[in-house]
Amino acid sequence: MTNDQQLMINDKKLKLGLFDFTDCEGCQVELVGLKEKLLALSEKVEIVNWRLGQAKAQWEQFDIALIEGAPLTPGEIDLLKIIREKSRLLVGLGTCATLGGIPAILDKEERQQWYNKIYGPEYEGRGVDALPLSAYVKIDFLIHGCPISGNEAARIFSDLINGKKLNYKDYSVCFECKLANLPCRLLEKKPCLGPIAQGACGAICLKGGSACYGCFGIKEGANVGALLTILNKFASEEEIENYFSMFHNKSKLYDHR
């Protein structure tokens, strides 16, 4: 985010809108868990539109709009464009919004095949190819994660509301894994995207005994080719593809095929 995109703070409260498209709403649940930290910002922010947190929403000009989920229907795409027009700053919330996420594992043709299996061959789905928000409108900042990290989101919200320049943590998940004294999966010849994945999640998946699939996105400048060289020594092509396609089928930061 550039300096001219930062919000000018004045005596008026900033108007905030939260919206969701096709998603699991896990990222908004993380926001609900931040209630004390959100209350601390209440002197500067007024939430005027939030389906999960309000009985009645207001439609007006927003200083900040947060959107969770990927637009997966023509109606959601149209709504996204309206929200963009009404918002000074538009922020993608969670991996579905920022990278296409889980919905992007299937393309439009594969999705129709599943419609046929589940609902019958006569059912014609309205879903389009799952793409990140940035495929349709200009996005000012992205808060990655599946779900987002509450602590990282609180840090970004605080910086945003107080007019500070927004930034990502300058380290990968590997750094957080080492801080937690966890064994390296790659040394154990197990696939992991930790070396190239953007940090700030606290290595939560690795702490739980799983691998890193890079839900915070690929770190800028990451050497994807070097990781692929390592993975190719012990993992099958299908296994590698499964790891990269979990969240990154629509990412333009690298080409893993």
mmCIF file of N, CA and C in Angstrom, residues 102-231:
data_model
loop_
_atom_site.group_PDB
_atom_site.id
_atom_site.type_symbol
_atom_site.label_atom_id
_atom_site.label_comp_id
_atom_site.label_asym_id
_atom_site.label_seq_id
_atom_site.Cartn_x
_atom_site.Cartn_y
_atom_site.Cartn_z
ATOM 1 N N ILE A 102 -9.538 -22.447 -1.502
ATOM 2 C CA ILE A 102 -10.124 -23.776 -1.664
ATOM 3 C C ILE A 102 -11.102 -23.844 -2.845
ATOM 4 N N PRO A 103 -11.979 -22.845 -3.062
ATOM 5 C CA PRO A 103 -12.890 -22.935 -4.213
ATOM 6 C C PRO A 103 -12.166 -23.057 -5.549
ATOM 7 N N ALA A 104 -10.924 -22.564 -5.624
ATOM 8 C CA ALA A 104 -10.185 -22.575 -6.884
ATOM 9 C C ALA A 104 -9.532 -23.919 -7.174
ATOM 10 N N ILE A 105 -9.652 -24.885 -6.258
ATOM 11 C CA ILE A 105 -9.127 -26.222 -6.544
ATOM 12 C C ILE A 105 -9.831 -26.807 -7.766
ATOM 13 N N LEU A 106 -11.123 -26.511 -7.911
ATOM 14 C CA LEU A 106 -11.899 -26.975 -9.058
ATOM 15 C C LEU A 106 -12.043 -25.857 -10.082
ATOM 16 N N ASP A 107 -11.898 -26.205 -11.363
ATOM 17 C CA ASP A 107 -12.220 -25.221 -12.388
ATOM 18 C C ASP A 107 -13.709 -25.347 -12.732
ATOM 19 N N LYS A 108 -14.175 -24.515 -13.637
ATOM 20 C CA LYS A 108 -15.612 -24.454 -13.925
ATOM 21 C C LYS A 108 -16.146 -25.797 -14.424
ATOM 22 N N GLU A 109 -15.382 -26.483 -15.283
ATOM 23 C CA GLU A 109 -15.835 -27.755 -15.835
ATOM 24 C C GLU A 109 -15.895 -28.831 -14.745
ATOM 25 N N GLU A 110 -14.863 -28.882 -13.897
ATOM 26 C CA GLU A 110 -14.857 -29.866 -12.809
ATOM 27 C C GLU A 110 -15.999 -29.602 -11.833
ATOM 28 N N ARG A 111 -16.286 -28.331 -11.599
ATOM 29 C CA ARG A 111 -17.364 -27.993 -10.669
ATOM 30 C C ARG A 111 -18.710 -28.488 -11.212
ATOM 31 N N GLN A 112 -18.914 -28.345 -12.525
ATOM 32 C CA GLN A 112 -20.163 -28.820 -13.121
ATOM 33 C C GLN A 112 -20.282 -30.339 -12.998
ATOM 34 N N GLN A 113 -19.157 -31.040 -13.104
ATOM 35 C CA GLN A 113 -19.178 -32.496 -12.944
ATOM 36 C C GLN A 113 -19.643 -32.883 -11.539
ATOM 37 N N TRP A 114 -19.196 -32.123 -10.546
ATOM 38 C CA TRP A 114 -19.626 -32.400 -9.174
ATOM 39 C C TRP A 114 -21.089 -32.030 -8.970
ATOM 40 N N TYR A 115 -21.534 -30.947 -9.618
ATOM 41 C CA TYR A 115 -22.959 -30.615 -9.570
ATOM 42 C C TYR A 115 -23.785 -31.807 -10.065
ATOM 43 N N ASN A 116 -23.332 -32.400 -11.179
ATOM 44 C CA ASN A 116 -24.066 -33.519 -11.767
ATOM 45 C C ASN A 116 -24.099 -34.724 -10.832
ATOM 46 N N LYS A 117 -22.971 -34.968 -10.160
ATOM 47 C CA LYS A 117 -22.902 -36.110 -9.247
ATOM 48 C C LYS A 117 -23.798 -35.911 -8.031
ATOM 49 N N ILE A 118 -23.814 -34.695 -7.516
ATOM 50 C CA ILE A 118 -24.527 -34.430 -6.263
ATOM 51 C C ILE A 118 -26.007 -34.139 -6.495
ATOM 52 N N TYR A 119 -26.302 -33.299 -7.488
ATOM 53 C CA TYR A 119 -27.680 -32.843 -7.689
ATOM 54 C C TYR A 119 -28.379 -33.502 -8.875
ATOM 55 N N GLY A 120 -27.623 -34.226 -9.693
ATOM 56 C CA GLY A 120 -28.213 -34.862 -10.858
ATOM 57 C C GLY A 120 -27.839 -34.145 -12.141
ATOM 58 N N PRO A 121 -27.893 -34.849 -13.277
ATOM 59 C CA PRO A 121 -27.447 -34.273 -14.557
ATOM 60 C C PRO A 121 -28.296 -33.111 -15.050
ATOM 61 N N GLU A 122 -29.527 -33.002 -14.530
ATOM 62 C CA GLU A 122 -30.396 -31.907 -14.997
ATOM 63 C C GLU A 122 -30.066 -30.577 -14.327
ATOM 64 N N TYR A 123 -29.240 -30.624 -13.267
ATOM 65 C CA TYR A 123 -28.924 -29.389 -12.534
ATOM 66 C C TYR A 123 -27.850 -28.594 -13.279
ATOM 67 N N GLU A 124 -28.123 -27.334 -13.511
ATOM 68 C CA GLU A 124 -27.155 -26.450 -14.166
ATOM 69 C C GLU A 124 -26.690 -25.406 -13.155
ATOM 70 N N GLY A 125 -25.456 -25.538 -12.725
ATOM 71 C CA GLY A 125 -24.924 -24.638 -11.709
ATOM 72 C C GLY A 125 -24.700 -23.228 -12.227
ATOM 73 N N ARG A 126 -24.761 -22.264 -11.332
ATOM 74 C CA ARG A 126 -24.541 -20.862 -11.690
ATOM 75 C C ARG A 126 -23.110 -20.421 -11.406
ATOM 76 N N GLY A 127 -22.315 -21.323 -10.833
ATOM 77 C CA GLY A 127 -20.967 -20.953 -10.435
ATOM 78 C C GLY A 127 -20.043 -20.692 -11.615
ATOM 79 N N VAL A 128 -19.150 -19.733 -11.431
ATOM 80 C CA VAL A 128 -18.123 -19.430 -12.423
ATOM 81 C C VAL A 128 -16.788 -19.921 -11.879
ATOM 82 N N ASP A 129 -15.748 -19.803 -12.677
ATOM 83 C CA ASP A 129 -14.417 -20.201 -12.237
ATOM 84 C C ASP A 129 -14.017 -19.367 -11.020
ATOM 85 N N ALA A 130 -13.517 -20.019 -9.977
ATOM 86 C CA ALA A 130 -13.146 -19.309 -8.747
ATOM 87 C C ALA A 130 -11.844 -18.546 -8.945
ATOM 88 N N LEU A 131 -11.918 -17.234 -8.803
ATOM 89 C CA LEU A 131 -10.756 -16.359 -8.968
ATOM 90 C C LEU A 131 -10.650 -15.430 -7.768
ATOM 91 N N PRO A 132 -9.451 -14.927 -7.476
ATOM 92 C CA PRO A 132 -9.322 -13.952 -6.382
ATOM 93 C C PRO A 132 -10.034 -12.651 -6.715
ATOM 94 N N LEU A 133 -10.287 -11.847 -5.699
ATOM 95 C CA LEU A 133 -10.962 -10.561 -5.900
ATOM 96 C C LEU A 133 -10.244 -9.698 -6.930
ATOM 97 N N SER A 134 -8.917 -9.780 -6.934
ATOM 98 C CA SER A 134 -8.116 -8.919 -7.813
ATOM 99 C C SER A 134 -8.311 -9.227 -9.289
ATOM 100 N N ALA A 135 -8.970 -10.339 -9.612
ATOM 101 C CA ALA A 135 -9.260 -10.645 -11.014
ATOM 102 C C ALA A 135 -10.340 -9.727 -11.563
ATOM 103 N N TYR A 136 -11.095 -9.068 -10.672
ATOM 104 C CA TYR A 136 -12.235 -8.254 -11.094
ATOM 105 C C TYR A 136 -12.100 -6.774 -10.753
ATOM 106 N N VAL A 137 -11.460 -6.464 -9.626
ATOM 107 C CA VAL A 137 -11.353 -5.066 -9.198
ATOM 108 C C VAL A 137 -9.981 -4.826 -8.576
ATOM 109 N N LYS A 138 -9.666 -3.565 -8.372
ATOM 110 C CA LYS A 138 -8.419 -3.190 -7.712
ATOM 111 C C LYS A 138 -8.546 -3.443 -6.206
ATOM 112 N N ILE A 139 -7.558 -4.135 -5.645
ATOM 113 C CA ILE A 139 -7.525 -4.418 -4.213
ATOM 114 C C ILE A 139 -6.365 -3.643 -3.598
ATOM 115 N N ASP A 140 -6.605 -2.998 -2.472
ATOM 116 C CA ASP A 140 -5.576 -2.159 -1.854
ATOM 117 C C ASP A 140 -4.639 -2.930 -0.928
ATOM 118 N N PHE A 141 -5.141 -3.980 -0.293
ATOM 119 C CA PHE A 141 -4.279 -4.781 0.580
ATOM 120 C C PHE A 141 -4.917 -6.148 0.771
ATOM 121 N N LEU A 142 -4.065 -7.144 1.036
ATOM 122 C CA LEU A 142 -4.527 -8.516 1.208
ATOM 123 C C LEU A 142 -4.136 -9.031 2.587
ATOM 124 N N ILE A 143 -5.105 -9.585 3.302
ATOM 125 C CA ILE A 143 -4.827 -10.254 4.573
ATOM 126 C C ILE A 143 -5.014 -11.748 4.329
ATOM 127 N N HIS A 144 -3.892 -12.466 4.215
ATOM 128 C CA HIS A 144 -3.939 -13.879 3.848
ATOM 129 C C HIS A 144 -4.276 -14.762 5.043
ATOM 130 N N GLY A 145 -4.522 -16.037 4.737
ATOM 131 C CA GLY A 145 -4.702 -17.040 5.777
ATOM 132 C C GLY A 145 -5.959 -17.856 5.589
ATOM 133 N N CYS A 146 -5.905 -19.125 5.989
ATOM 134 C CA CYS A 146 -7.070 -20.005 5.923
ATOM 135 C C CYS A 146 -7.175 -20.786 7.231
ATOM 136 N N PRO A 147 -7.809 -20.171 8.254
ATOM 137 C CA PRO A 147 -8.322 -18.798 8.234
ATOM 138 C C PRO A 147 -7.214 -17.793 8.524
ATOM 139 N N ILE A 148 -7.568 -16.524 8.551
ATOM 140 C CA ILE A 148 -6.609 -15.489 8.913
ATOM 141 C C ILE A 148 -6.129 -15.697 10.348
ATOM 142 N N SER A 149 -4.980 -15.144 10.655
ATOM 143 C CA SER A 149 -4.500 -15.115 12.036
ATOM 144 C C SER A 149 -5.115 -13.904 12.727
ATOM 145 N N GLY A 150 -5.792 -14.135 13.840
ATOM 146 C CA GLY A 150 -6.419 -13.032 14.561
ATOM 147 C C GLY A 150 -5.420 -11.978 14.977
ATOM 148 N N ASN A 151 -4.273 -12.403 15.488
ATOM 149 C CA ASN A 151 -3.259 -11.447 15.942
ATOM 150 C C ASN A 151 -2.700 -10.636 14.784
ATOM 151 N N GLU A 152 -2.449 -11.301 13.649
ATOM 152 C CA GLU A 152 -1.914 -10.590 12.488
ATOM 153 C C GLU A 152 -2.958 -9.623 11.931
ATOM 154 N N ALA A 153 -4.214 -10.049 11.901
ATOM 155 C CA ALA A 153 -5.283 -9.169 11.425
ATOM 156 C C ALA A 153 -5.422 -7.951 12.326
ATOM 157 N N ALA A 154 -5.326 -8.149 13.638
ATOM 158 C CA ALA A 154 -5.430 -7.031 14.583
ATOM 159 C C ALA A 154 -4.299 -6.037 14.366
ATOM 160 N N ARG A 155 -3.094 -6.545 14.105
ATOM 161 C CA ARG A 155 -1.952 -5.657 13.837
ATOM 162 C C ARG A 155 -2.198 -4.831 12.577
ATOM 163 N N ILE A 156 -2.678 -5.488 11.531
ATOM 164 C CA ILE A 156 -2.920 -4.793 10.268
ATOM 165 C C ILE A 156 -4.055 -3.785 10.415
ATOM 166 N N PHE A 157 -5.131 -4.163 11.101
ATOM 167 C CA PHE A 157 -6.242 -3.235 11.317
ATOM 168 C C PHE A 157 -5.778 -1.995 12.065
ATOM 169 N N SER A 158 -4.982 -2.200 13.102
ATOM 170 C CA SER A 158 -4.492 -1.076 13.901
ATOM 171 C C SER A 158 -3.652 -0.128 13.050
ATOM 172 N N ASP A 159 -2.753 -0.699 12.243
ATOM 173 C CA ASP A 159 -1.921 0.132 11.366
ATOM 174 C C ASP A 159 -2.780 0.862 10.338
ATOM 175 N N LEU A 160 -3.752 0.160 9.788
ATOM 176 C CA LEU A 160 -4.624 0.748 8.777
ATOM 177 C C LEU A 160 -5.426 1.910 9.339
ATOM 178 N N ILE A 161 -6.032 1.697 10.486
ATOM 179 C CA ILE A 161 -6.898 2.709 11.089
ATOM 180 C C ILE A 161 -6.109 3.911 11.582
ATOM 181 N N ASN A 162 -4.865 3.673 11.973
ATOM 182 C CA ASN A 162 -4.029 4.763 12.475
ATOM 183 C C ASN A 162 -3.166 5.402 11.395
ATOM 184 N N GLY A 163 -3.443 5.068 10.134
ATOM 185 C CA GLY A 163 -2.783 5.731 9.024
ATOM 186 C C GLY A 163 -1.354 5.320 8.776
ATOM 187 N N LYS A 164 -0.950 4.161 9.289
ATOM 188 C CA LYS A 164 0.416 3.693 9.077
ATOM 189 C C LYS A 164 0.512 2.920 7.763
ATOM 190 N N LYS A 165 1.719 2.848 7.233
ATOM 191 C CA LYS A 165 1.938 2.086 6.008
ATOM 192 C C LYS A 165 1.829 0.597 6.314
ATOM 193 N N LEU A 166 1.072 -0.119 5.495
ATOM 194 C CA LEU A 166 0.851 -1.542 5.735
ATOM 195 C C LEU A 166 1.978 -2.378 5.148
ATOM 196 N N ASN A 167 2.300 -3.465 5.822
ATOM 197 C CA ASN A 167 3.356 -4.348 5.342
ATOM 198 C C ASN A 167 3.135 -5.756 5.870
ATOM 199 N N TYR A 168 3.834 -6.697 5.228
ATOM 200 C CA TYR A 168 3.817 -8.081 5.678
ATOM 201 C C TYR A 168 5.070 -8.364 6.492
ATOM 202 N N LYS A 169 5.024 -9.404 7.295
ATOM 203 C CA LYS A 169 6.200 -9.830 8.036
ATOM 204 C C LYS A 169 7.290 -10.261 7.051
ATOM 205 N N ASP A 170 8.530 -9.914 7.366
ATOM 206 C CA ASP A 170 9.629 -10.186 6.438
ATOM 207 C C ASP A 170 10.300 -11.525 6.745
ATOM 208 N N TYR A 171 9.495 -12.575 6.841
ATOM 209 C CA TYR A 171 10.075 -13.899 7.047
ATOM 210 C C TYR A 171 9.089 -14.962 6.574
ATOM 211 N N SER A 172 9.606 -16.154 6.383
ATOM 212 C CA SER A 172 8.779 -17.271 5.930
ATOM 213 C C SER A 172 8.294 -18.088 7.119
ATOM 214 N N VAL A 173 7.453 -19.069 6.840
ATOM 215 C CA VAL A 173 6.957 -19.956 7.893
ATOM 216 C C VAL A 173 8.106 -20.758 8.503
ATOM 217 N N CYS A 174 9.141 -21.035 7.710
ATOM 218 C CA CYS A 174 10.312 -21.758 8.230
ATOM 219 C C CYS A 174 10.890 -21.055 9.463
ATOM 220 N N PHE A 175 10.947 -19.744 9.427
ATOM 221 C CA PHE A 175 11.487 -18.970 10.551
ATOM 222 C C PHE A 175 10.663 -19.228 11.811
ATOM 223 N N GLU A 176 9.345 -19.204 11.668
ATOM 224 C CA GLU A 176 8.473 -19.434 12.822
ATOM 225 C C GLU A 176 8.564 -20.877 13.307
ATOM 226 N N CYS A 177 8.775 -21.787 12.378
ATOM 227 C CA CYS A 177 8.923 -23.197 12.726
ATOM 228 C C CYS A 177 10.180 -23.401 13.579
ATOM 229 N N LYS A 178 11.266 -22.755 13.183
ATOM 230 C CA LYS A 178 12.517 -22.845 13.941
ATOM 231 C C LYS A 178 12.362 -22.231 15.326
ATOM 232 N N LEU A 179 11.673 -21.097 15.404
ATOM 233 C CA LEU A 179 11.449 -20.460 16.707
ATOM 234 C C LEU A 179 10.707 -21.395 17.662
ATOM 235 N N ALA A 180 9.855 -22.237 17.102
ATOM 236 C CA ALA A 180 9.073 -23.165 17.918
ATOM 237 C C ALA A 180 9.809 -24.484 18.171
ATOM 238 N N ASN A 181 11.064 -24.570 17.674
ATOM 239 C CA ASN A 181 11.878 -25.782 17.859
ATOM 240 C C ASN A 181 11.197 -27.036 17.310
ATOM 241 N N LEU A 182 10.562 -26.883 16.162
ATOM 242 C CA LEU A 182 9.899 -28.015 15.528
ATOM 243 C C LEU A 182 10.850 -28.718 14.563
ATOM 244 N N PRO A 183 10.721 -30.022 14.389
ATOM 245 C CA PRO A 183 11.574 -30.743 13.436
ATOM 246 C C PRO A 183 11.240 -30.344 12.005
ATOM 247 N N CYS A 184 12.245 -30.315 11.141
ATOM 248 C CA CYS A 184 12.051 -29.921 9.744
ATOM 249 C C CYS A 184 11.481 -31.082 8.943
ATOM 250 N N ARG A 185 10.347 -30.877 8.343
ATOM 251 C CA ARG A 185 9.710 -31.924 7.541
ATOM 252 C C ARG A 185 10.541 -32.274 6.315
ATOM 253 N N LEU A 186 11.187 -31.290 5.712
ATOM 254 C CA LEU A 186 11.981 -31.566 4.516
ATOM 255 C C LEU A 186 13.165 -32.470 4.839
ATOM 256 N N LEU A 187 13.787 -32.262 6.003
ATOM 257 C CA LEU A 187 14.882 -33.140 6.416
ATOM 258 C C LEU A 187 14.379 -34.554 6.679
ATOM 259 N N GLU A 188 13.100 -34.661 7.025
ATOM 260 C CA GLU A 188 12.484 -35.976 7.225
ATOM 261 C C GLU A 188 11.918 -36.536 5.923
ATOM 262 N N LYS A 189 12.209 -35.835 4.808
ATOM 263 C CA LYS A 189 11.728 -36.225 3.482
ATOM 264 C C LYS A 189 10.193 -36.255 3.414
ATOM 265 N N LYS A 190 9.602 -35.213 3.972
ATOM 266 C CA LYS A 190 8.157 -35.018 3.913
ATOM 267 C C LYS A 190 7.883 -33.671 3.255
ATOM 268 N N PRO A 191 6.927 -33.579 2.330
ATOM 269 C CA PRO A 191 6.652 -32.315 1.643
ATOM 270 C C PRO A 191 6.213 -31.211 2.600
ATOM 271 N N CYS A 192 6.609 -29.996 2.286
ATOM 272 C CA CYS A 192 6.233 -28.820 3.076
ATOM 273 C C CYS A 192 6.570 -27.581 2.264
ATOM 274 N N LEU A 193 5.719 -26.564 2.320
ATOM 275 C CA LEU A 193 5.964 -25.310 1.598
ATOM 276 C C LEU A 193 6.511 -24.221 2.509
ATOM 277 N N GLY A 194 6.893 -24.586 3.723
ATOM 278 C CA GLY A 194 7.375 -23.611 4.696
ATOM 279 C C GLY A 194 8.462 -22.670 4.218
ATOM 280 N N PRO A 195 9.466 -23.145 3.440
ATOM 281 C CA PRO A 195 10.550 -22.248 3.023
ATOM 282 C C PRO A 195 10.104 -21.100 2.122
ATOM 283 N N ILE A 196 8.998 -21.288 1.388
ATOM 284 C CA ILE A 196 8.568 -20.245 0.451
ATOM 285 C C ILE A 196 7.287 -19.548 0.895
ATOM 286 N N ALA A 197 6.673 -20.028 1.971
ATOM 287 C CA ALA A 197 5.380 -19.488 2.414
ATOM 288 C C ALA A 197 5.561 -18.244 3.273
ATOM 289 N N GLN A 198 4.719 -17.239 3.039
ATOM 290 C CA GLN A 198 4.740 -16.022 3.849
ATOM 291 C C GLN A 198 4.432 -16.350 5.302
ATOM 292 N N GLY A 199 5.261 -15.837 6.205
ATOM 293 C CA GLY A 199 5.058 -16.075 7.623
ATOM 294 C C GLY A 199 4.054 -15.121 8.242
ATOM 295 N N ALA A 200 3.727 -15.370 9.509
ATOM 296 C CA ALA A 200 2.812 -14.592 10.361
ATOM 297 C C ALA A 200 1.716 -15.469 10.924
ATOM 298 N N CYS A 201 1.686 -16.742 10.544
ATOM 299 C CA CYS A 201 0.669 -17.662 11.058
ATOM 300 C C CYS A 201 1.082 -18.283 12.380
ATOM 301 N N GLY A 202 2.365 -18.161 12.742
ATOM 302 C CA GLY A 202 2.853 -18.805 13.953
ATOM 303 C C GLY A 202 3.125 -20.282 13.757
ATOM 304 N N ALA A 203 3.262 -20.711 12.485
ATOM 305 C CA ALA A 203 3.509 -22.126 12.156
ATOM 306 C C ALA A 203 2.467 -23.036 12.807
ATOM 307 N N ILE A 204 1.233 -22.589 12.822
ATOM 308 C CA ILE A 204 0.178 -23.293 13.555
ATOM 309 C C ILE A 204 -0.071 -24.701 13.021
ATOM 310 N N CYS A 205 0.004 -24.891 11.695
ATOM 311 C CA CYS A 205 -0.236 -26.221 11.137
ATOM 312 C C CYS A 205 0.881 -27.182 11.524
ATOM 313 N N LEU A 206 2.113 -26.696 11.484
ATOM 314 C CA LEU A 206 3.250 -27.531 11.852
ATOM 315 C C LEU A 206 3.221 -27.879 13.334
ATOM 316 N N LYS A 207 2.781 -26.945 14.146
ATOM 317 C CA LYS A 207 2.638 -27.236 15.581
ATOM 318 C C LYS A 207 1.592 -28.320 15.819
ATOM 319 N N GLY A 208 0.634 -28.423 14.906
ATOM 320 C CA GLY A 208 -0.401 -29.438 15.023
ATOM 321 C C GLY A 208 -0.037 -30.752 14.356
ATOM 322 N N GLY A 209 1.192 -30.845 13.835
ATOM 323 C CA GLY A 209 1.649 -32.087 13.225
ATOM 324 C C GLY A 209 1.404 -32.193 11.736
ATOM 325 N N SER A 210 0.907 -31.132 11.114
ATOM 326 C CA SER A 210 0.655 -31.130 9.679
ATOM 327 C C SER A 210 1.786 -30.406 8.955
ATOM 328 N N ALA A 211 1.677 -30.336 7.645
ATOM 329 C CA ALA A 211 2.646 -29.601 6.836
ATOM 330 C C ALA A 211 2.148 -28.187 6.591
ATOM 331 N N CYS A 212 2.996 -27.356 6.011
ATOM 332 C CA CYS A 212 2.593 -26.024 5.566
ATOM 333 C C CYS A 212 2.192 -26.102 4.102
ATOM 334 N N TYR A 213 0.992 -25.620 3.797
ATOM 335 C CA TYR A 213 0.497 -25.563 2.430
ATOM 336 C C TYR A 213 0.518 -24.133 1.883
ATOM 337 N N GLY A 214 1.045 -23.195 2.652
ATOM 338 C CA GLY A 214 1.222 -21.836 2.159
ATOM 339 C C GLY A 214 -0.040 -21.015 2.070
ATOM 340 N N CYS A 215 -0.931 -21.120 3.056
ATOM 341 C CA CYS A 215 -2.201 -20.392 2.957
ATOM 342 C C CYS A 215 -2.029 -18.885 3.130
ATOM 343 N N PHE A 216 -0.869 -18.435 3.621
ATOM 344 C CA PHE A 216 -0.602 -16.995 3.723
ATOM 345 C C PHE A 216 0.012 -16.440 2.437
ATOM 346 N N GLY A 217 0.072 -17.271 1.413
ATOM 347 C CA GLY A 217 0.647 -16.846 0.150
ATOM 348 C C GLY A 217 2.127 -17.164 0.069
ATOM 349 N N ILE A 218 2.667 -17.006 -1.124
ATOM 350 C CA ILE A 218 4.090 -17.229 -1.346
ATOM 351 C C ILE A 218 4.835 -15.935 -1.053
ATOM 352 N N LYS A 219 5.875 -16.039 -0.240
ATOM 353 C CA LYS A 219 6.643 -14.858 0.148
ATOM 354 C C LYS A 219 7.297 -14.223 -1.071
ATOM 355 N N GLU A 220 7.237 -12.913 -1.133
ATOM 356 C CA GLU A 220 7.849 -12.195 -2.249
ATOM 357 C C GLU A 220 9.339 -12.519 -2.321
ATOM 358 N N GLY A 221 9.805 -12.881 -3.499
ATOM 359 C CA GLY A 221 11.216 -13.212 -3.688
ATOM 360 C C GLY A 221 11.578 -14.638 -3.337
ATOM 361 N N ALA A 222 10.595 -15.449 -2.955
ATOM 362 C CA ALA A 222 10.874 -16.835 -2.571
ATOM 363 C C ALA A 222 11.400 -17.628 -3.767
ATOM 364 N N ASN A 223 12.336 -18.527 -3.502
ATOM 365 C CA ASN A 223 12.943 -19.349 -4.553
ATOM 366 C C ASN A 223 12.142 -20.643 -4.695
ATOM 367 N N VAL A 224 11.075 -20.574 -5.467
ATOM 368 C CA VAL A 224 10.201 -21.730 -5.641
ATOM 369 C C VAL A 224 10.933 -22.862 -6.345
ATOM 370 N N GLY A 225 11.768 -22.514 -7.315
ATOM 371 C CA GLY A 225 12.514 -23.529 -8.056
ATOM 372 C C GLY A 225 13.413 -24.359 -7.163
ATOM 373 N N ALA A 226 14.062 -23.715 -6.195
ATOM 374 C CA ALA A 226 14.945 -24.439 -5.277
ATOM 375 C C ALA A 226 14.151 -25.430 -4.433
ATOM 376 N N LEU A 227 12.966 -25.020 -3.979
ATOM 377 C CA LEU A 227 12.143 -25.939 -3.191
ATOM 378 C C LEU A 227 11.683 -27.115 -4.047
ATOM 379 N N LEU A 228 11.306 -26.846 -5.296
ATOM 380 C CA LEU A 228 10.885 -27.928 -6.185
ATOM 381 C C LEU A 228 12.006 -28.934 -6.405
ATOM 382 N N THR A 229 13.245 -28.446 -6.504
ATOM 383 C CA THR A 229 14.395 -29.341 -6.660
ATOM 384 C C THR A 229 14.499 -30.296 -5.477
ATOM 385 N N ILE A 230 14.271 -29.769 -4.274
ATOM 386 C CA ILE A 230 14.316 -30.601 -3.064
ATOM 387 C C ILE A 230 13.154 -31.589 -3.050
ATOM 388 N N LEU A 231 11.948 -31.095 -3.337
ATOM 389 C CA LEU A 231 10.764 -31.953 -3.286
ATOM 390 C C LEU A 231 10.840 -33.086 -4.302
#
